[in-house]
PDB file of C-alpha atoms in Angstrom:
ATOM      1  CA  ARG A 152       0.000   0.000   0.000  1.00 67.00           C
ATOM      2  CA  LYS A 153       1.354   3.402  -0.952  1.00 73.00           C
ATOM      3  CA  GLY A 154       2.695   5.358   1.994  1.00 74.00           C
ATOM      4  CA  SER A 155       3.058   2.298   4.230  1.00 83.00           C
ATOM      5  CA  THR A 156       6.204   0.600   5.476  1.00 87.00           C
ATOM      6  CA  LEU A 157       6.334  -3.189   5.595  1.00 91.00           C
ATOM      7  CA  ILE A 158       8.527  -4.564   8.391  1.00 93.00           C
ATOM      8  CA  GLU A 159       9.283  -8.294   8.491  1.00 94.00           C
ATOM      9  CA  VAL A 160      10.849 -10.360  11.237  1.00 93.00           C
ATOM     10  CA  ILE A 161      12.979 -13.268  10.052  1.00 92.00           C
ATOM     11  CA  ASN A 162      15.207 -15.810  11.752  1.00 89.00           C
ATOM     12  CA  PRO A 163      17.292 -17.037   8.809  1.00 86.00           C
ATOM     13  CA  THR A 164      19.669 -18.845  11.233  1.00 84.00           C
ATOM     14  CA  SER A 165      22.467 -17.412   9.076  1.00 84.00           C
ATOM     15  CA  ILE A 166      22.234 -14.591   6.557  1.00 88.00           C
ATOM     16  CA  TRP A 167      25.097 -15.742   4.325  1.00 82.00           C
ATOM     17  CA  PRO A 168      23.224 -18.355   2.285  1.00 84.00           C
ATOM     18  CA  HIS A 169      20.171 -16.060   2.116  1.00 88.00           C
ATOM     19  CA  THR A 170      21.644 -12.665   1.188  1.00 90.00           C
ATOM     20  CA  LYS A 171      20.037 -12.450  -2.255  1.00 92.00           C
ATOM     21  CA  SER A 172      16.670 -13.854  -1.182  1.00 93.00           C
ATOM     22  CA  LEU A 173      16.515 -11.443   1.772  1.00 93.00           C
ATOM     23  CA  ALA A 174      17.216  -8.519  -0.569  1.00 94.00           C
ATOM     24  CA  GLU A 175      14.442  -9.675  -2.936  1.00 95.00           C
ATOM     25  CA  ARG A 176      11.738  -9.587  -0.250  1.00 94.00           C
ATOM     26  CA  ARG A 177       8.929  -7.026  -0.559  1.00 93.00           C
ATOM     27  CA  ALA A 178       9.692  -5.592   2.880  1.00 94.00           C
ATOM     28  CA  HIS A 179      11.066  -2.113   3.416  1.00 93.00           C
ATOM     29  CA  ALA A 180      12.730  -3.204   6.663  1.00 95.00           C
ATOM     30  CA  ILE A 181      13.690  -6.579   8.101  1.00 96.00           C
ATOM     31  CA  ALA A 182      14.510  -7.480  11.686  1.00 95.00           C
ATOM     32  CA  ILE A 183      17.001 -10.349  11.794  1.00 94.00           C
ATOM     33  CA  THR A 184      16.877 -12.473  14.936  1.00 91.00           C
ATOM     34  CA  GLU A 185      19.921 -14.642  14.201  1.00 88.00           C
ATOM     35  CA  HIS A 186      22.452 -13.511  11.618  1.00 88.00           C
ATOM     36  CA  LYS A 187      25.534 -15.551  12.655  1.00 88.00           C
ATOM     37  CA  VAL A 188      27.856 -13.094  10.919  1.00 87.00           C
ATOM     38  CA  GLY A 189      31.234 -13.336  12.608  1.00 85.00           C
ATOM     39  CA  ASN A 190      32.320 -10.144  14.321  1.00 82.00           C
ATOM     40  CA  ASP A 191      35.224  -9.967  11.850  1.00 86.00           C
ATOM     41  CA  LYS A 192      32.834 -10.194   8.854  1.00 87.00           C
ATOM     42  CA  LYS A 193      30.373  -7.371   9.667  1.00 87.00           C
ATOM     43  CA  GLN A 194      31.848  -4.963   7.121  1.00 90.00           C
ATOM     44  CA  GLN A 195      31.737  -7.679   4.449  1.00 92.00           C
ATOM     45  CA  ALA A 196      28.038  -8.286   5.174  1.00 91.00           C
ATOM     46  CA  GLU A 197      27.276  -4.564   5.135  1.00 92.00           C
ATOM     47  CA  ALA A 198      29.020  -4.199   1.757  1.00 94.00           C
ATOM     48  CA  ALA A 199      27.193  -7.220   0.288  1.00 94.00           C
ATOM     49  CA  PHE A 200      23.797  -5.790   1.243  1.00 95.00           C
ATOM     50  CA  ASN A 201      24.822  -2.299   0.167  1.00 95.00           C
ATOM     51  CA  LYS A 202      25.393  -3.622  -3.371  1.00 96.00           C
ATOM     52  CA  LEU A 203      21.829  -4.983  -3.251  1.00 96.00           C
ATOM     53  CA  LYS A 204      20.523  -1.531  -2.162  1.00 96.00           C
ATOM     54  CA  TRP A 205      19.996  -2.389   1.491  1.00 96.00           C
ATOM     55  CA  THR A 206      21.571  -1.089   4.691  1.00 95.00           C
ATOM     56  CA  PHE A 207      22.431  -3.903   7.132  1.00 94.00           C
ATOM     57  CA  ARG A 208      23.535  -3.487  10.736  1.00 93.00           C
ATOM     58  CA  GLY A 209      24.356  -6.513  12.826  1.00 91.00           C
ATOM     59  CA  GLY A 210      25.118  -6.666  16.498  1.00 89.00           C
ATOM     60  CA  PRO A 211      27.839  -8.820  18.031  1.00 89.00           C
ATOM     61  CA  ASN A 212      27.639 -12.586  18.279  1.00 86.00           C
ATOM     62  CA  CYS A 213      26.983 -14.393  21.525  1.00 83.00           C
ATOM     63  CA  PRO A 214      30.356 -14.537  23.311  1.00 84.00           C
ATOM     64  CA  GLU A 215      29.465 -17.899  24.950  1.00 80.00           C
ATOM     65  CA  SER A 216      30.025 -19.719  21.659  1.00 73.00           C
ATOM     66  CA  SER A 217      33.328 -20.448  19.933  1.00 71.00           C
ATOM     67  CA  THR A 218      31.672 -20.130  16.493  1.00 72.00           C
ATOM     68  CA  PRO A 219      29.490 -17.228  15.311  1.00 72.00           C
ATOM     69  CA  ASN A 220      26.161 -17.725  17.055  1.00 77.00           C
ATOM     70  CA  ALA A 221      23.085 -15.583  17.588  1.00 79.00           C
ATOM     71  CA  GLY A 222      23.560 -11.918  16.718  1.00 88.00           C
ATOM     72  CA  VAL A 223      20.539  -9.750  16.014  1.00 93.00           C
ATOM     73  CA  GLY A 224      20.374  -7.184  13.285  1.00 94.00           C
ATOM     74  CA  ALA A 225      18.219  -5.017  11.115  1.00 95.00           C
ATOM     75  CA  MET A 226      18.195  -3.949   7.512  1.00 95.00           C
ATOM     76  CA  VAL A 227      16.342  -1.346   5.468  1.00 95.00           C
ATOM     77  CA  ARG A 228      15.879  -0.905   1.740  1.00 94.00           C
ATOM     78  CA  PHE A 229      17.303   2.274   0.190  1.00 92.00           C
ATOM     79  CA  PRO A 230      16.339   5.134   0.443  1.00 91.00           C
ATOM     80  CA  LYS A 231      15.061   4.466   3.976  1.00 91.00           C
ATOM     81  CA  LYS A 232      17.653   4.832   6.712  1.00 93.00           C
ATOM     82  CA  LEU A 233      18.640   2.736   9.692  1.00 93.00           C
ATOM     83  CA  VAL A 234      20.289   4.435  12.647  1.00 91.00           C
ATOM     84  CA  GLN A 235      21.836   2.529  15.516  1.00 90.00           C
ATOM     85  CA  GLY A 236      23.346   4.796  18.112  1.00 86.00           C
ATOM     86  CA  GLU A 237      25.270   4.074  21.266  1.00 90.00           C
ATOM     87  CA  PRO A 238      23.023   2.713  24.010  1.00 92.00           C
ATOM     88  CA  ALA A 239      21.914   5.370  26.463  1.00 90.00           C
ATOM     89  CA  ASN A 240      22.359   3.146  29.499  1.00 88.00           C
ATOM     90  CA  LYS A 241      24.741   0.535  30.848  1.00 91.00           C
ATOM     91  CA  VAL A 242      22.073  -2.198  30.969  1.00 89.00           C
ATOM     92  CA  MET A 243      21.429  -1.915  27.225  1.00 93.00           C
ATOM     93  CA  LYS A 244      25.146  -1.792  26.419  1.00 92.00           C
ATOM     94  CA  GLU A 245      25.700  -5.032  28.355  1.00 91.00           C
ATOM     95  CA  ALA A 246      22.648  -6.672  26.750  1.00 90.00           C
ATOM     96  CA  GLU A 247      23.858  -5.770  23.244  1.00 91.00           C
ATOM     97  CA  GLY A 248      27.215  -7.319  24.113  1.00 90.00           C
ATOM     98  CA  ILE A 249      25.707 -10.809  24.440  1.00 88.00           C
ATOM     99  CA  GLY A 250      24.411 -10.676  20.859  1.00 89.00           C
ATOM    100  CA  ARG A 251      20.732 -10.997  21.713  1.00 91.00           C
ATOM    101  CA  VAL A 252      19.256  -7.490  21.550  1.00 95.00           C
ATOM    102  CA  MET A 253      19.441  -4.194  19.684  1.00 95.00           C
ATOM    103  CA  VAL A 254      17.419  -0.996  19.463  1.00 96.00           C
ATOM    104  CA  CYS A 255      17.539   1.109  16.311  1.00 95.00           C
ATOM    105  CA  TRP A 256      15.630   3.805  14.450  1.00 93.00           C
ATOM    106  CA  LEU A 257      14.092   3.326  11.043  1.00 94.00           C
ATOM    107  CA  GLU A 258      13.785   6.615   9.180  1.00 91.00           C
ATOM    108  CA  ILE A 259      10.922   5.756   6.876  1.00 85.00           C
ATOM    109  CA  GLY A 260      10.497   9.047   5.024  1.00 81.00           C
ATOM    110  CA  GLY A 261       8.675  12.311   5.476  1.00 80.00           C
ATOM    111  CA  HIS A 262      10.440  12.926   8.817  1.00 84.00           C
ATOM    112  CA  LYS A 263       8.759   9.793  10.173  1.00 88.00           C
ATOM    113  CA  LYS A 264      10.663   7.437  12.450  1.00 93.00           C
ATOM    114  CA  VAL A 265       9.943   4.058  13.954  1.00 94.00           C
ATOM    115  CA  ILE A 266      11.895   2.659  16.873  1.00 95.00           C
ATOM    116  CA  MET A 267      12.567  -1.064  16.587  1.00 96.00           C
ATOM    117  CA  GLY A 268      13.784  -3.377  19.308  1.00 95.00           C
ATOM    118  CA  VAL A 269      15.017  -6.794  18.146  1.00 96.00           C
ATOM    119  CA  VAL A 270      15.385  -9.629  20.658  1.00 95.00           C
ATOM    120  CA  TYR A 271      16.714 -13.162  20.226  1.00 92.00           C
ATOM    121  CA  GLY A 272      15.875 -15.115  23.364  1.00 90.00           C
ATOM    122  CA  LYS A 273      18.168 -17.770  24.708  1.00 88.00           C
ATOM    123  CA  GLN A 274      17.322 -21.238  23.426  1.00 86.00           C
ATOM    124  CA  GLY A 275      15.524 -23.435  25.960  1.00 86.00           C
ATOM    125  CA  GLY A 276      13.480 -20.650  27.532  1.00 84.00           C
ATOM    126  CA  ALA A 277      10.269 -22.627  27.157  1.00 86.00           C
ATOM    127  CA  GLY A 278      11.340 -25.142  29.770  1.00 87.00           C
ATOM    128  CA  SER A 279      13.908 -23.391  31.926  1.00 88.00           C
ATOM    129  CA  LYS A 280      13.226 -20.409  34.161  1.00 89.00           C
ATOM    130  CA  LYS A 281      16.990 -19.759  34.439  1.00 91.00           C
ATOM    131  CA  THR A 282      17.374 -19.680  30.640  1.00 89.00           C
ATOM    132  CA  ARG A 283      14.242 -17.560  30.270  1.00 91.00           C
ATOM    133  CA  ALA A 284      15.850 -15.028  32.634  1.00 92.00           C
ATOM    134  CA  VAL A 285      18.337 -14.126  29.870  1.00 91.00           C
ATOM    135  CA  THR A 286      15.439 -13.217  27.573  1.00 93.00           C
ATOM    136  CA  GLU A 287      13.759 -11.269  30.390  1.00 93.00           C
ATOM    137  CA  ALA A 288      16.986  -9.314  30.923  1.00 93.00           C
ATOM    138  CA  CYS A 289      17.079  -8.430  27.215  1.00 94.00           C
ATOM    139  CA  LEU A 290      13.460  -7.242  27.336  1.00 95.00           C
ATOM    140  CA  GLN A 291      14.226  -5.190  30.467  1.00 94.00           C
ATOM    141  CA  ALA A 292      17.160  -3.584  28.654  1.00 95.00           C
ATOM    142  CA  VAL A 293      14.906  -2.646  25.724  1.00 95.00           C
ATOM    143  CA  LYS A 294      12.343  -1.183  28.131  1.00 94.00           C
ATOM    144  CA  LYS A 295      15.009   0.874  29.898  1.00 94.00           C
ATOM    145  CA  GLU A 296      16.431   2.107  26.587  1.00 94.00           C
ATOM    146  CA  LEU A 297      12.984   3.102  25.305  1.00 93.00           C
ATOM    147  CA  ARG A 298      12.526   5.342  28.345  1.00 92.00           C
ATOM    148  CA  THR A 299      15.518   7.420  27.186  1.00 92.00           C
ATOM    149  CA  LEU A 300      14.264   7.921  23.620  1.00 92.00           C
ATOM    150  CA  PRO A 301      11.750  10.421  22.227  1.00 91.00           C
ATOM    151  CA  LYS A 302       8.262   9.005  21.714  1.00 90.00           C
ATOM    152  CA  HIS A 303       7.788   7.480  18.261  1.00 92.00           C
ATOM    153  CA  PRO A 304       5.872   4.467  17.008  1.00 92.00           C
ATOM    154  CA  THR A 305       7.697   1.442  18.412  1.00 93.00           C
ATOM    155  CA  VAL A 306       7.878  -2.214  17.465  1.00 93.00           C
ATOM    156  CA  ILE A 307       9.516  -4.877  19.589  1.00 94.00           C
ATOM    157  CA  VAL A 308      10.092  -8.046  17.635  1.00 94.00           C
ATOM    158  CA  GLY A 309      12.068 -11.205  17.828  1.00 92.00           C
ATOM    159  CA  ASP A 310      12.370 -14.873  18.445  1.00 92.00           C
ATOM    160  CA  PHE A 311      11.884 -15.029  22.200  1.00 92.00           C
ATOM    161  CA  ASN A 312      12.422 -18.804  22.429  1.00 90.00           C
ATOM    162  CA  ALA A 313       9.816 -18.904  25.207  1.00 91.00           C
ATOM    163  CA  PRO A 314       6.040 -18.709  25.445  1.00 90.00           C
ATOM    164  CA  ILE A 315       4.979 -15.062  25.572  1.00 89.00           C
ATOM    165  CA  ASP A 316       2.735 -15.710  28.577  1.00 89.00           C
ATOM    166  CA  LYS A 317       5.804 -16.840  30.568  1.00 89.00           C
ATOM    167  CA  LEU A 318       7.742 -13.630  29.892  1.00 91.00           C
ATOM    168  CA  GLU A 319       6.802 -11.088  32.554  1.00 88.00           C
ATOM    169  CA  GLU A 320       8.302  -8.099  30.713  1.00 90.00           C
ATOM    170  CA  VAL A 321       6.097  -8.537  27.639  1.00 88.00           C
ATOM    171  CA  ASP A 322       2.890  -7.273  29.284  1.00 84.00           C
ATOM    172  CA  ASP A 323       4.593  -4.105  30.498  1.00 85.00           C
ATOM    173  CA  LEU A 324       6.145  -3.462  27.081  1.00 86.00           C
ATOM    174  CA  ILE A 325       2.757  -3.873  25.381  1.00 83.00           C
ATOM    175  CA  GLN A 326       0.965  -1.622  27.863  1.00 82.00           C
ATOM    176  CA  ASN A 327       3.560   1.126  28.133  1.00 79.00           C
ATOM    177  CA  HIS A 328       5.484   1.280  24.872  1.00 74.00           C
TER     178      HIS A 328
END
C-alpha cells in the first residue's frame, strides 16, 4: 500500500546463504533475529547488502560460543535509513554485548521514524526459568532504553524462544510502549 512501510521479522539462522533472497523480499525493513555473521565479517556483510541496495547493521555474536552464534540485526531498503546509536544506558550496552538485543531507528520518510527493538531469546526458555531469565533481561534492557528515547511508534520483535505468557516483561512493554 502506498505510503506504508512493511517490516518483516525473520530468523534465517544465518544470513550468508540467504543474502540475495533477503534482498528480494517485498519488505522495506527486516529485523534479523539470528544472523551468525562473525564479528570480523560485519563490514563484508554490510558491503554485500549495500550492493543490493539495502543497509544492514548486525550486532555482536553471543560470546558464549566459539563459532558465530546468535547476533541480532536489522536492515532497510534504500532510500530508507537505519540508525543505531550508542546505548543510552549501561544495561542496554551489556545486553547488546551478548548478541541478543538491539534498538535502532528506522527513518521511513517524510520525517517519520519508527523505533525497533530486536530480541533473540536464549534457546531453551520454554522449559527453563533460568534460561528464560536471559530473555527477560534483554526485554528489560529494551524497556530501559525506550525510556531514554523520544516518543515514536515502536515495534519490539524477535524470536523469544519462550512462550509469551511466561515472559513477565512482555505485558509491560505492550501496555507502556
